[in-house]
Amino acid sequence: MHKPLTKQNRFDLGRQDAGMLELGVCYYPEQWPRGKWDEDARRMVELGLAWVRIGEFAWSHIEPQSGAFQWEWMDEAIEVLGCAGLKVILGTPTAAPPKWLVDRYPDVLPVDERGTVRKFGARRHYCFSSRRYRVEAARITEAMVRRYGENPFVHAWQTDNEYGDHDTIHSYSDEALRAFREWLAARYGTIEEMNHAWGAAFWSMHYNTFDEVDLPNNLVEEPSPTHLVDYFRFSSDQVKSFNKAQVDLIRQHSTGRPVTHNFMSQNTDFDHYKVGEDIDIASWDVYPMGGLINGRLSDEEKARYLRVGDPDQTAFNHDLYRAVGRGRVWVMEHQPGPVNWASHNQSPADGMVRLWTWLAYAHGVDMVSYFRWRQAPFAQEQFHAGLLLPNSEVDQGYLEVAQVAEEMARLPKGEVREKASVAIMLDYESRFATRALPQGRGYAASSIALDWYSAIARLGVDVDFIGQHSDLSGYKLVLAPDLVIPDVDFIARLKASGAKALFGPRSGSKTRDMHIPADLPPGPLAALLDFRVTRVESLPDFHNEPVLYGNTSHPVTGWRERIRTTEPVLATFESEHRPGSPAVIGNERARYVGTLPRSEFLSKLMGDTLGWAGVKNLPDLGDLRLARRGKLHFAFNYGNAAASVPAATDATFLVGTRELAPVDVAIWMEG
């Protein structure tokens, strides 16, 4: 066993060179014969990998029976990997509690919305509210951290794994009901306050005590939207407190090692900013092929981007989790080939693993870890590619990682992602609100925000993400596609910041209690814009409302608001239903859109908005995407034809050339 570290050689934050991309891999020594470990570790280092994540699903191997720990195999695995020169990220194994624990304490299991207990046999089979599971999760975490907290080969920790995967944030168990009632009592203080907030006078929904409250599932009709949003808030807080308990134990027994959690793409079941407050680095799991198939694009666009993925979904999440990590972001799992879990699982084009890796670095990611080292020939993920085939032959992803490792040596050290001029607001409580009251089956806030992001990206502009808590200094423009529940303090800070702002429909439409504001929407936004929303419509896809913007008529669908305003009108609805009514309004500081602009309308609106805010932008880039990290400029070609990179005439290309082939990357410096 190792000797404890001294104060003189405590770890810095992961022992990572600032501004340099490092590569890693996810590895499961418990799934392979001991005879493979040394060869695997050697080959990882030869490939250029620096990090390896292990342990996040190893509970039953560490503790096959209650209290009967078998640490020796993990001791040896860490030793083998560390001595080979790899830095170990150790995952707490709480995402997959063992069968003996579930059999002994069946109340740890989650319950779905229909009231069915979700059984053992996969993963994430626990309820965040279970007191017993919290005790057991803390016990195994503390045992692991006490054993490996000062191990010189353990450089970082990951808590649990993928909060929110398999729809596991919301549990309807007896333990969740108990905890929800306690949460409500703490939030409201008195049952009268809760009754008022929930609109209990409606449909005879009055409660006499908090103990009468049920969870918002299996109702005849929809619940009070405040009841539902409070349940979402409660569930989010349960994730935060569960995660913080592990982080506190890690900090107590493993000083100096950073803590991360691997979040998921496009998941808004809980407030990631709040969980991010307790960790050092936000990481997330990048699977662009499944993201495309399950994502926002039309079937025609999906066919076009079938083997390269949505050009903007991955970058969107890189930028979001950079904000969640307060500037520090890793990729903990990166797709190296086909996956197994989407409705269809196509192979990425050759070159896309390399392109996605450089995309991550361009958007501020400092470490990319691939999932997984070797494809598993057994169990649920047999069709999920690895860097190696099941027989240990090199697969395509391995070759592309080797190319990235070679190209990294050409880049200067120390380049970091700088603050952007444009920020996009992503507010989780507002997402809870639109989930509770979508007012139309086709309304999808996540897709709307991604459309706005994509429109900006196509104009060559970098963005940051912010929450209502964020510092606004330095931003020229704030985009808020769906700020349903604005905070009065945020609006005051926005007004004082000097930034211009563009708000999407529904912004300011609800109070924190999910009520219509007393003086009508937009509530606190009225401090920036003088208008009132007097009616909203959700419109079916087969109906288009023409909007006259400038000299061009654009079709819109999905949403229309009736606006009363004294502000200048920038666009009008032109249908036979109230023609000439405002669709976009604005003044010198803020603008508001009362519909859902898409395609050419959205592109034109975003271009005009950037110009209004004084943000430089380019003509529509089509399938090309740009990014900057310090002095480094990046271009990525998602199209099927070569494209010219808009680099300065004095550009020095470090990777690629000015003429960029399909599925290729260019990196250059100017001046």
mmCIF file of C-alpha atoms in Angstrom, residues 66 194 280 349 368 430 594 660:
data_model
loop_
_atom_site.group_PDB
_atom_site.id
_atom_site.type_symbol
_atom_site.label_atom_id
_atom_site.label_comp_id
_atom_site.label_asym_id
_atom_site.label_seq_id
_atom_site.Cartn_x
_atom_site.Cartn_y
_atom_site.Cartn_z
ATOM 1 C CA SER A 66 -22.920 -6.246 4.043
ATOM 2 C CA MET A 194 -49.339 26.766 0.996
ATOM 3 C CA ASP A 280 -14.954 21.712 -8.285
ATOM 4 C CA ALA A 349 -18.431 9.278 -39.769
ATOM 5 C CA VAL A 368 -11.959 14.449 -22.504
ATOM 6 C CA SER A 430 -38.601 28.371 -15.545
ATOM 7 C CA GLY A 594 -44.416 37.273 -28.666
ATOM 8 C CA LEU A 660 -11.608 22.637 -44.706
#
